[in-house]
mmCIF file of C-alpha atoms in Angstrom:
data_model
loop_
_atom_site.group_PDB
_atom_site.id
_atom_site.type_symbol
_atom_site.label_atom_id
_atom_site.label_comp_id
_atom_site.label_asym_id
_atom_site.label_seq_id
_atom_site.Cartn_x
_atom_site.Cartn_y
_atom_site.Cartn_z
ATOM 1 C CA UNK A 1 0.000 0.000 0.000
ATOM 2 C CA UNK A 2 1.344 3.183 -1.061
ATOM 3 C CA UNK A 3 2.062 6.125 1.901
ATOM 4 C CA UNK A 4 -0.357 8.475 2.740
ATOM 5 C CA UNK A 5 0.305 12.028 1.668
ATOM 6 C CA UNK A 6 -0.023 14.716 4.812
ATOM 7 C CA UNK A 7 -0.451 18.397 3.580
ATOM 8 C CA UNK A 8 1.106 20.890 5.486
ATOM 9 C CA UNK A 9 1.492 24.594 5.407
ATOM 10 C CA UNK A 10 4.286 26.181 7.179
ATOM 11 C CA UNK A 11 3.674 29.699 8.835
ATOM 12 C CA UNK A 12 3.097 33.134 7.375
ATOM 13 C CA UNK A 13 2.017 36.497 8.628
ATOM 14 C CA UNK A 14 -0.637 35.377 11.446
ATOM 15 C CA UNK A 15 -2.449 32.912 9.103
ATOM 16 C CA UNK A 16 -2.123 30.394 11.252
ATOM 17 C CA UNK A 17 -6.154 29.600 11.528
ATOM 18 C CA UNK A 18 -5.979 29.609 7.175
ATOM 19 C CA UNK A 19 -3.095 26.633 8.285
ATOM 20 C CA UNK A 20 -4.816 24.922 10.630
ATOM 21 C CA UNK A 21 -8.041 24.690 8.981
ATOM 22 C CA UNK A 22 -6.376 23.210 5.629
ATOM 23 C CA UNK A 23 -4.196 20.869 7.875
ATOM 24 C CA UNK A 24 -7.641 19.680 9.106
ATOM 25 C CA UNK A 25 -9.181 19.042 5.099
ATOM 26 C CA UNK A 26 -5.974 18.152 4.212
ATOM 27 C CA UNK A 27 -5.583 20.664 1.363
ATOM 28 C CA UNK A 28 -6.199 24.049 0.254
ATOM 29 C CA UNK A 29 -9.510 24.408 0.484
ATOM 30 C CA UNK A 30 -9.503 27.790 2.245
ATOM 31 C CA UNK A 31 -7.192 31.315 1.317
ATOM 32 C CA UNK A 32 -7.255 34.049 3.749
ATOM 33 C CA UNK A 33 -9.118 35.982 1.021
ATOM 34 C CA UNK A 34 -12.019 33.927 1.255
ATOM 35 C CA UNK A 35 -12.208 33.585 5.112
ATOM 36 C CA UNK A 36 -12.167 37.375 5.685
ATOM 37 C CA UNK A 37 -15.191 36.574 3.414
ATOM 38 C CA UNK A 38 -16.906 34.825 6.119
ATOM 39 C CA UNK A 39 -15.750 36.689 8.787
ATOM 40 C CA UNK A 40 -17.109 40.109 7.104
ATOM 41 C CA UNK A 41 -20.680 38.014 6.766
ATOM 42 C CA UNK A 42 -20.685 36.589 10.041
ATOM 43 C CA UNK A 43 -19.959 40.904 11.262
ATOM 44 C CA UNK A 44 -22.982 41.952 9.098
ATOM 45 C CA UNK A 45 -25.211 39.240 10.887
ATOM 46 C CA UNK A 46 -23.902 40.569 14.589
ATOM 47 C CA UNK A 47 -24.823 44.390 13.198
ATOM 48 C CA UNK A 48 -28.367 42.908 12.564
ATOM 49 C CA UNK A 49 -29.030 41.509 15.463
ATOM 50 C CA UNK A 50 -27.764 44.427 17.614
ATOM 51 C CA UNK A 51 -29.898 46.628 15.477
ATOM 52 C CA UNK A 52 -33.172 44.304 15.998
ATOM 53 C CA UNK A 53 -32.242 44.373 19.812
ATOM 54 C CA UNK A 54 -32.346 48.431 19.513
ATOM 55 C CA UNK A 55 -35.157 48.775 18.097
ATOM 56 C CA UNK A 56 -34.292 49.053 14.737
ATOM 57 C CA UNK A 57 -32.238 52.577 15.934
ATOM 58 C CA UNK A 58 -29.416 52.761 14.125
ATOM 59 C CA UNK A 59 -28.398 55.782 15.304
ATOM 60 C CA UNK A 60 -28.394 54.728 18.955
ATOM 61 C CA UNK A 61 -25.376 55.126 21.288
ATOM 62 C CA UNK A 62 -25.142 51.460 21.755
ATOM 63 C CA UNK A 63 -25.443 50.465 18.048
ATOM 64 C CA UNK A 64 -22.950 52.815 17.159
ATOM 65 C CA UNK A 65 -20.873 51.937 19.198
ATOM 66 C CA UNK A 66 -20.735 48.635 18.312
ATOM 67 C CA UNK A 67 -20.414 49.650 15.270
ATOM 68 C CA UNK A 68 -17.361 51.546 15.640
ATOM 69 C CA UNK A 69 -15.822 48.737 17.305
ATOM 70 C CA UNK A 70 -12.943 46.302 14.991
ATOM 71 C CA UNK A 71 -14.123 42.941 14.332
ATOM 72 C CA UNK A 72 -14.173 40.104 16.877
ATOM 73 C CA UNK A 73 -13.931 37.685 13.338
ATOM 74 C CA UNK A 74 -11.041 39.114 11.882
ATOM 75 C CA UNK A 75 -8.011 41.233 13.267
ATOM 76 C CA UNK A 76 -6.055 43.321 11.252
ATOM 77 C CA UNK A 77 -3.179 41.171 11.356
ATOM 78 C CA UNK A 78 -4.972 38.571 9.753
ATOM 79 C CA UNK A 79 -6.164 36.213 12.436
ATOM 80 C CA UNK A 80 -9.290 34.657 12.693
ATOM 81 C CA UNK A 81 -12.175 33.963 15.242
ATOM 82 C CA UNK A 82 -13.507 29.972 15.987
ATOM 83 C CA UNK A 83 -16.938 31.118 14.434
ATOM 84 C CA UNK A 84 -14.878 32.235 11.227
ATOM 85 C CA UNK A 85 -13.781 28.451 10.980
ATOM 86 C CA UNK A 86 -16.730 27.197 12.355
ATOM 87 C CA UNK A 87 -18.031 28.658 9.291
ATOM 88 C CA UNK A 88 -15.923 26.933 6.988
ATOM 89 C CA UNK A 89 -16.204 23.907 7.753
ATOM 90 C CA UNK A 90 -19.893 23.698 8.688
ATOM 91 C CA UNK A 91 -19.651 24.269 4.440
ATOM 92 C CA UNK A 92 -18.439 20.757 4.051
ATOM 93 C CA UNK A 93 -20.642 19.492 6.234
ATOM 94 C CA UNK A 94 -18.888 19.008 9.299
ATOM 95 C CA UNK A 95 -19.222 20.365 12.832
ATOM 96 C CA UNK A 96 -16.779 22.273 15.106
ATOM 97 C CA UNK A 97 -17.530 21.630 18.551
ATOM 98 C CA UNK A 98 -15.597 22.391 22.116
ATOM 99 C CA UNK A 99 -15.071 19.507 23.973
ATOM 100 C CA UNK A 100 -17.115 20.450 26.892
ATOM 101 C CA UNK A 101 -19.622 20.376 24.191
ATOM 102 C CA UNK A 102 -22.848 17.897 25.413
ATOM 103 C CA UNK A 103 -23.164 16.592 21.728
ATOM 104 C CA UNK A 104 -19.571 15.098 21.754
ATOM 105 C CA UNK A 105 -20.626 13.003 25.142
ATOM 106 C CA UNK A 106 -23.524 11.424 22.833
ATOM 107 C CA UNK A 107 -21.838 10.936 19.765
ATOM 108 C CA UNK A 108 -21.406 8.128 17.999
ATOM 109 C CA UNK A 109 -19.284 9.094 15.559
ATOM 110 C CA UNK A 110 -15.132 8.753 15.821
ATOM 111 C CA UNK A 111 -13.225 12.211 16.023
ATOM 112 C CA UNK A 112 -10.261 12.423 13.682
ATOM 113 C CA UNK A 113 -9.146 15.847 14.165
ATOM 114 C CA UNK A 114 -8.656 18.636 16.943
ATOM 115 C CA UNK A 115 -8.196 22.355 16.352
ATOM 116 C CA UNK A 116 -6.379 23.909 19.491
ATOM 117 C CA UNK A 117 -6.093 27.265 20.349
ATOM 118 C CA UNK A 118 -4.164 29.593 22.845
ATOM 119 C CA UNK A 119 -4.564 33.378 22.455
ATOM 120 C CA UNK A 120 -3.469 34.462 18.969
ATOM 121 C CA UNK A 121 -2.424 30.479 17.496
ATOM 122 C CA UNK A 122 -4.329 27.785 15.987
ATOM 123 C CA UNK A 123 -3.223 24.719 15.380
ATOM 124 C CA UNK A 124 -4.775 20.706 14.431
ATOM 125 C CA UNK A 125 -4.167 17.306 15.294
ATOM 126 C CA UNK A 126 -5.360 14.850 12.637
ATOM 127 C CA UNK A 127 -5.577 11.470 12.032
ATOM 128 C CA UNK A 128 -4.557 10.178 8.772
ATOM 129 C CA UNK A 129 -5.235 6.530 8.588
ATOM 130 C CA UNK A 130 -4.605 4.856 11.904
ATOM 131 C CA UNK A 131 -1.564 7.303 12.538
ATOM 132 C CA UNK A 132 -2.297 10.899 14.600
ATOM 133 C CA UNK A 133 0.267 13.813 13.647
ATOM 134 C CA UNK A 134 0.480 17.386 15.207
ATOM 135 C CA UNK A 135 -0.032 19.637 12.283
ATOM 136 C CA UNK A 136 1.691 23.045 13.605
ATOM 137 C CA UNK A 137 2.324 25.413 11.367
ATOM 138 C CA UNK A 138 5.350 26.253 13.368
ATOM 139 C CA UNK A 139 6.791 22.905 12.912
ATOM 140 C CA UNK A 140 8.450 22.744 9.292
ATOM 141 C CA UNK A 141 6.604 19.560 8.717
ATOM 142 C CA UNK A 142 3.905 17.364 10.399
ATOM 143 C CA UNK A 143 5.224 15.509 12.949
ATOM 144 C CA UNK A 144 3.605 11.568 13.946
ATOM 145 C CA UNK A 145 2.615 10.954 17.064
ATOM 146 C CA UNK A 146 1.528 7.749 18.534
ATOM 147 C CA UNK A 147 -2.348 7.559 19.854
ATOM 148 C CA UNK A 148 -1.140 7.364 23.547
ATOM 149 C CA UNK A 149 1.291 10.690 23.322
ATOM 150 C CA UNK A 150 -1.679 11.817 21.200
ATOM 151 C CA UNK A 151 -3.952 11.825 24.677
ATOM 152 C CA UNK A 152 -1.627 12.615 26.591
ATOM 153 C CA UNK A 153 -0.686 15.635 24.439
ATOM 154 C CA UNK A 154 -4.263 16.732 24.325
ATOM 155 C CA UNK A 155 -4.940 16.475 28.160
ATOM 156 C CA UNK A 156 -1.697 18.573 28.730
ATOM 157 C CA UNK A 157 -3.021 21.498 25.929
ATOM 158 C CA UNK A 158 -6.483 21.454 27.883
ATOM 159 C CA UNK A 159 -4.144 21.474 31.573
ATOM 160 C CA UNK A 160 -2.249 24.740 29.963
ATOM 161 C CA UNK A 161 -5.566 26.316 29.181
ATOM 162 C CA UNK A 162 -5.552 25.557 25.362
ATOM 163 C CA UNK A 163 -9.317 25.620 24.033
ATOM 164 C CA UNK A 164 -9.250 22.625 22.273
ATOM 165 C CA UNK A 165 -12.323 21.971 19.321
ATOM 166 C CA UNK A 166 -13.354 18.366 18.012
ATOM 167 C CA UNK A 167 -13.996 18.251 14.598
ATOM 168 C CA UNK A 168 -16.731 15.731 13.065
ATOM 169 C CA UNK A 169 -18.256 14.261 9.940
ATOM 170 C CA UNK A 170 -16.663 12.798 7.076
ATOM 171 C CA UNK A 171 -13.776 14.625 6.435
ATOM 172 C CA UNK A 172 -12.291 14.870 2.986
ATOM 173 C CA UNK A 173 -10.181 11.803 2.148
ATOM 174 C CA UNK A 174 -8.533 13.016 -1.038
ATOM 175 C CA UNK A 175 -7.819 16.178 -2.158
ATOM 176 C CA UNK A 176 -6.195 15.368 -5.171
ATOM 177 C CA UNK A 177 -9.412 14.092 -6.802
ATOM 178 C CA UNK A 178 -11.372 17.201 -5.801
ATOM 179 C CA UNK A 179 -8.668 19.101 -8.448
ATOM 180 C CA UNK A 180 -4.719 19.174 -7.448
ATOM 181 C CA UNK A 181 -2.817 19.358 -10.206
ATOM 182 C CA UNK A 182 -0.271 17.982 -8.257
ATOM 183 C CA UNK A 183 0.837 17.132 -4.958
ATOM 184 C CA UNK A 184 3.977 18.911 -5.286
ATOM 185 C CA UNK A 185 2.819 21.746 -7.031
ATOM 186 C CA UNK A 186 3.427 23.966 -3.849
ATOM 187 C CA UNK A 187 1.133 26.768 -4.660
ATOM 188 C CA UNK A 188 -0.307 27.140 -1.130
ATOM 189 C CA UNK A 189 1.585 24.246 1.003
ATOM 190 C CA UNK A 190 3.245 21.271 0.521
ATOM 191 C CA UNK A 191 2.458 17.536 0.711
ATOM 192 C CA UNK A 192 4.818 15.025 2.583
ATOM 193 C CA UNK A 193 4.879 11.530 2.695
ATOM 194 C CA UNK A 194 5.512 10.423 6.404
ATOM 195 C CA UNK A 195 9.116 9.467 5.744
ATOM 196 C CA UNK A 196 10.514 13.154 4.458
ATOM 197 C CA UNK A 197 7.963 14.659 7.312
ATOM 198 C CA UNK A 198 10.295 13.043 9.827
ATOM 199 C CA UNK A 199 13.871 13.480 7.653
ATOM 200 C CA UNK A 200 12.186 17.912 7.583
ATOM 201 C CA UNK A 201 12.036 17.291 10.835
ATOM 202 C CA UNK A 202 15.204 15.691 11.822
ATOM 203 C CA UNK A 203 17.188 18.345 9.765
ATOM 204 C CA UNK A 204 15.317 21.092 11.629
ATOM 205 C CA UNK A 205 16.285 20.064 14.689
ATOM 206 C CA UNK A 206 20.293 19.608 13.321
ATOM 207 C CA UNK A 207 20.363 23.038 11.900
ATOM 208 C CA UNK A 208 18.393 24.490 14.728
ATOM 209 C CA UNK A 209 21.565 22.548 17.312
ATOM 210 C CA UNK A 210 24.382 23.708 15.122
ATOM 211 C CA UNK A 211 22.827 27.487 15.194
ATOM 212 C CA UNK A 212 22.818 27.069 18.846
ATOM 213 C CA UNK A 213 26.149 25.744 18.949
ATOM 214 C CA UNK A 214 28.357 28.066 16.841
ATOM 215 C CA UNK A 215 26.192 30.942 18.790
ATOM 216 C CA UNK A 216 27.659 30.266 22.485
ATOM 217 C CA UNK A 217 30.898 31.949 22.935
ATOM 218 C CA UNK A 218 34.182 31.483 24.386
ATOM 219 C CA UNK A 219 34.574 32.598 28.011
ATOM 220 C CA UNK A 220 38.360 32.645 27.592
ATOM 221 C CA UNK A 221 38.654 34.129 24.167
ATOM 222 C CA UNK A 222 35.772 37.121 25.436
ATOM 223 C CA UNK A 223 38.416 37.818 28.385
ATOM 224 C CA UNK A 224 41.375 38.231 25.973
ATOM 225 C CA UNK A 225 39.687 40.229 23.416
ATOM 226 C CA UNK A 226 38.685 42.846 26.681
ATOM 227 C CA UNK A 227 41.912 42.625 27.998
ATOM 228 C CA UNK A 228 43.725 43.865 24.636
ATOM 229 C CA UNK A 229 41.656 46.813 24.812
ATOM 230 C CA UNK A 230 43.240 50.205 25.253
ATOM 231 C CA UNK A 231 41.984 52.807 27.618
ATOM 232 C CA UNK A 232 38.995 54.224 26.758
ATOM 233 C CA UNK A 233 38.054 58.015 25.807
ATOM 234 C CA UNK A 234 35.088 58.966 27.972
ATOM 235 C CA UNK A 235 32.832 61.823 26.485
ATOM 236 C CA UNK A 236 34.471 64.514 28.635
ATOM 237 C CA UNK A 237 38.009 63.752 27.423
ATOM 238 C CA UNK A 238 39.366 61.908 30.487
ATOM 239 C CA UNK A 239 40.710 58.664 30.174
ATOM 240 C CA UNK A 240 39.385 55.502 32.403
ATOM 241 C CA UNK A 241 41.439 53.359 33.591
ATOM 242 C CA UNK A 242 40.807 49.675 33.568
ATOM 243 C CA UNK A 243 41.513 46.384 35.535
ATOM 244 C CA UNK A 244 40.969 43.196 33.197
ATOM 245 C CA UNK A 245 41.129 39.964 34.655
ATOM 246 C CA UNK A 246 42.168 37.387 31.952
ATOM 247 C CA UNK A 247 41.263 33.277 33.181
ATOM 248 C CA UNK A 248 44.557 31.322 32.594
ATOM 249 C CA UNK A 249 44.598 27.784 33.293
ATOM 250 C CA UNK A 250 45.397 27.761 36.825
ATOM 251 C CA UNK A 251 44.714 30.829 37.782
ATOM 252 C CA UNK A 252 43.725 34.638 37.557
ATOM 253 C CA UNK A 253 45.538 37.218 37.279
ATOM 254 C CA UNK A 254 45.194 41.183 37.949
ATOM 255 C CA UNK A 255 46.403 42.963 35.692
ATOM 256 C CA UNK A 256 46.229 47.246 35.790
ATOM 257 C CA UNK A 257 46.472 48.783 32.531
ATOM 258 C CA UNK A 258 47.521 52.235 33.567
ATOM 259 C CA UNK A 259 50.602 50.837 35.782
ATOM 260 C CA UNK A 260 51.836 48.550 32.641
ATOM 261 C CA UNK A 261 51.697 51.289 30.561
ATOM 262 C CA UNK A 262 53.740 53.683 32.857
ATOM 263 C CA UNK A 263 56.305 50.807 33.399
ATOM 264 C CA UNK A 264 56.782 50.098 29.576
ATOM 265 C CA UNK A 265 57.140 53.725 29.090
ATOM 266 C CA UNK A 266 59.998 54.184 31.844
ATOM 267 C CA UNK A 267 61.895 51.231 30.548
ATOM 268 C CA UNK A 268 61.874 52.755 26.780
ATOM 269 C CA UNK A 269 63.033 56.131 28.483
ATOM 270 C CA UNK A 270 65.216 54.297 31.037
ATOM 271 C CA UNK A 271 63.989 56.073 33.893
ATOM 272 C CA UNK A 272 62.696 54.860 37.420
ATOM 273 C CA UNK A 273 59.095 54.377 37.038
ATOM 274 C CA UNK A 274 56.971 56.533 39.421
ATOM 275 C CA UNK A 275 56.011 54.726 42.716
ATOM 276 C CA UNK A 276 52.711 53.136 43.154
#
């Protein structure tokens, strides 16, 4: 049997609910374009009901204020409310509910994806097959996880204060058919099989060590390059004078710039240095 596919879109801007809501159809199904779409509908409908609940005064304090209030859908930097994606995917047919949801308690049918959220992120876990993965855009790639760390993982989100969604209904099973020209064409994310999701992975985490590596400096070498340093010029013209203590490897050593300087002069003018 040939691998699944996982799509996967890495982050940009703070279009992290367009990435998580793809991750959960397992294409691109949804732009940003057409979810500020939504969310603009779904602020019309709020007008119209604060309107009906005033009367039908649109020129009252409260409605205008309201009004003149920015969008709890849609922030200007691009992220998106739960009832935006609630939205969405109630147009395919499936339901978004919280887990303290009573429907979810009753249901009979298996969930096979989460959408998580903690203040300004969204992010899903979806099954694909019999295997979960964590599909953060933040991640370069999905990444597997087994069903147990999958629990586990999802009880320590809701312990952190995550709001955490179920997703049900049939989900899409291949987006290809619906009209992918290719799965590696690229044009809004990128398709994996689960072997190069875990060699992205693996390299992430390499490059991610070596950065962390070559950033951490050398204690010794710091020392040295302070203690070549010359006296300083302060803003009013006066000089400061300096004591740099350089580690060796047994010991430390004091060493006053001003005196050295005075003795190395004395010695080129063979005169007593002054006494200290």
């Amino acid at each position: 049997m040939a691998s699944p596919l996982l799509y996967h879109e890495t982050q940009e801007s703070k279009l992290c609910a367009v990435h998580c809501l793809n991750a959960v159809l397992q294409g691109p199904y949804f732009s940003e374009l057409e979810l500020a779409a939504i969310a603009r509908d779904l602020d019309q409908s709020e007008r119209d009901v604060m309107l009906e609940s005033g009367g039908g005064d649109a020129h009252s304090p409260d409605y205008l204020r309201f009004v003149s209030e920015a969008s709890s859908n849609v922030a200007l930097d691009g992220n998106f409310s739960i009832q935006v994606l609630q939205r969405a995917l109630a147009a395919l047919d499936l339901k978004c509910l919280p887990l303290t949801s009573p429907e979810l308690a009753t249901a009979t049918t298996e969930i096979a994806a989460y959408i998580c959220n903690l203040h300004d992120h969204w992010f899903a876990l979806r099954r694909i097959g019999a295997q979960w993965y964590n599909f953060n855009s933040l991640l370069p790639a999905p990444q597997h996880l087994s069903s147990f760390y999958a629990s586990a993982f999802l009880d320590s989100l809701k312990n952190e204060g995550w709001s955490i969604f179920a997703v049900q209904g049939e989900l899409p099973r291949d987006f290809n058919a619906a009209g992918a020209s290719s799965p590696d064409d690229g044009s809004f994310g990128r398709w994996f099989t689960p072997q190069e999701a875990q060699q992205a992975l693996e390299l992430a985490a390499s490059q991610e060590s070596q950065k962390a590596a070559a950033e951490e400096s050398d204690p010794m070498l710091e020392a040295a390059i302070k203690a070549s340093l010359k006296d300083l010029d302060e803003p009013d013209g006066t000089k400061t004078t300096t004591t740099t203590t350089i580690p060796t490897r047994e010991d430390d050593v004091e060493v006053d710039e001003s005196e050295l300087a005075a003795a190395i002069a004395a010695s080129l003018a063979d005169v007593k240095p002054p006494p200290i």
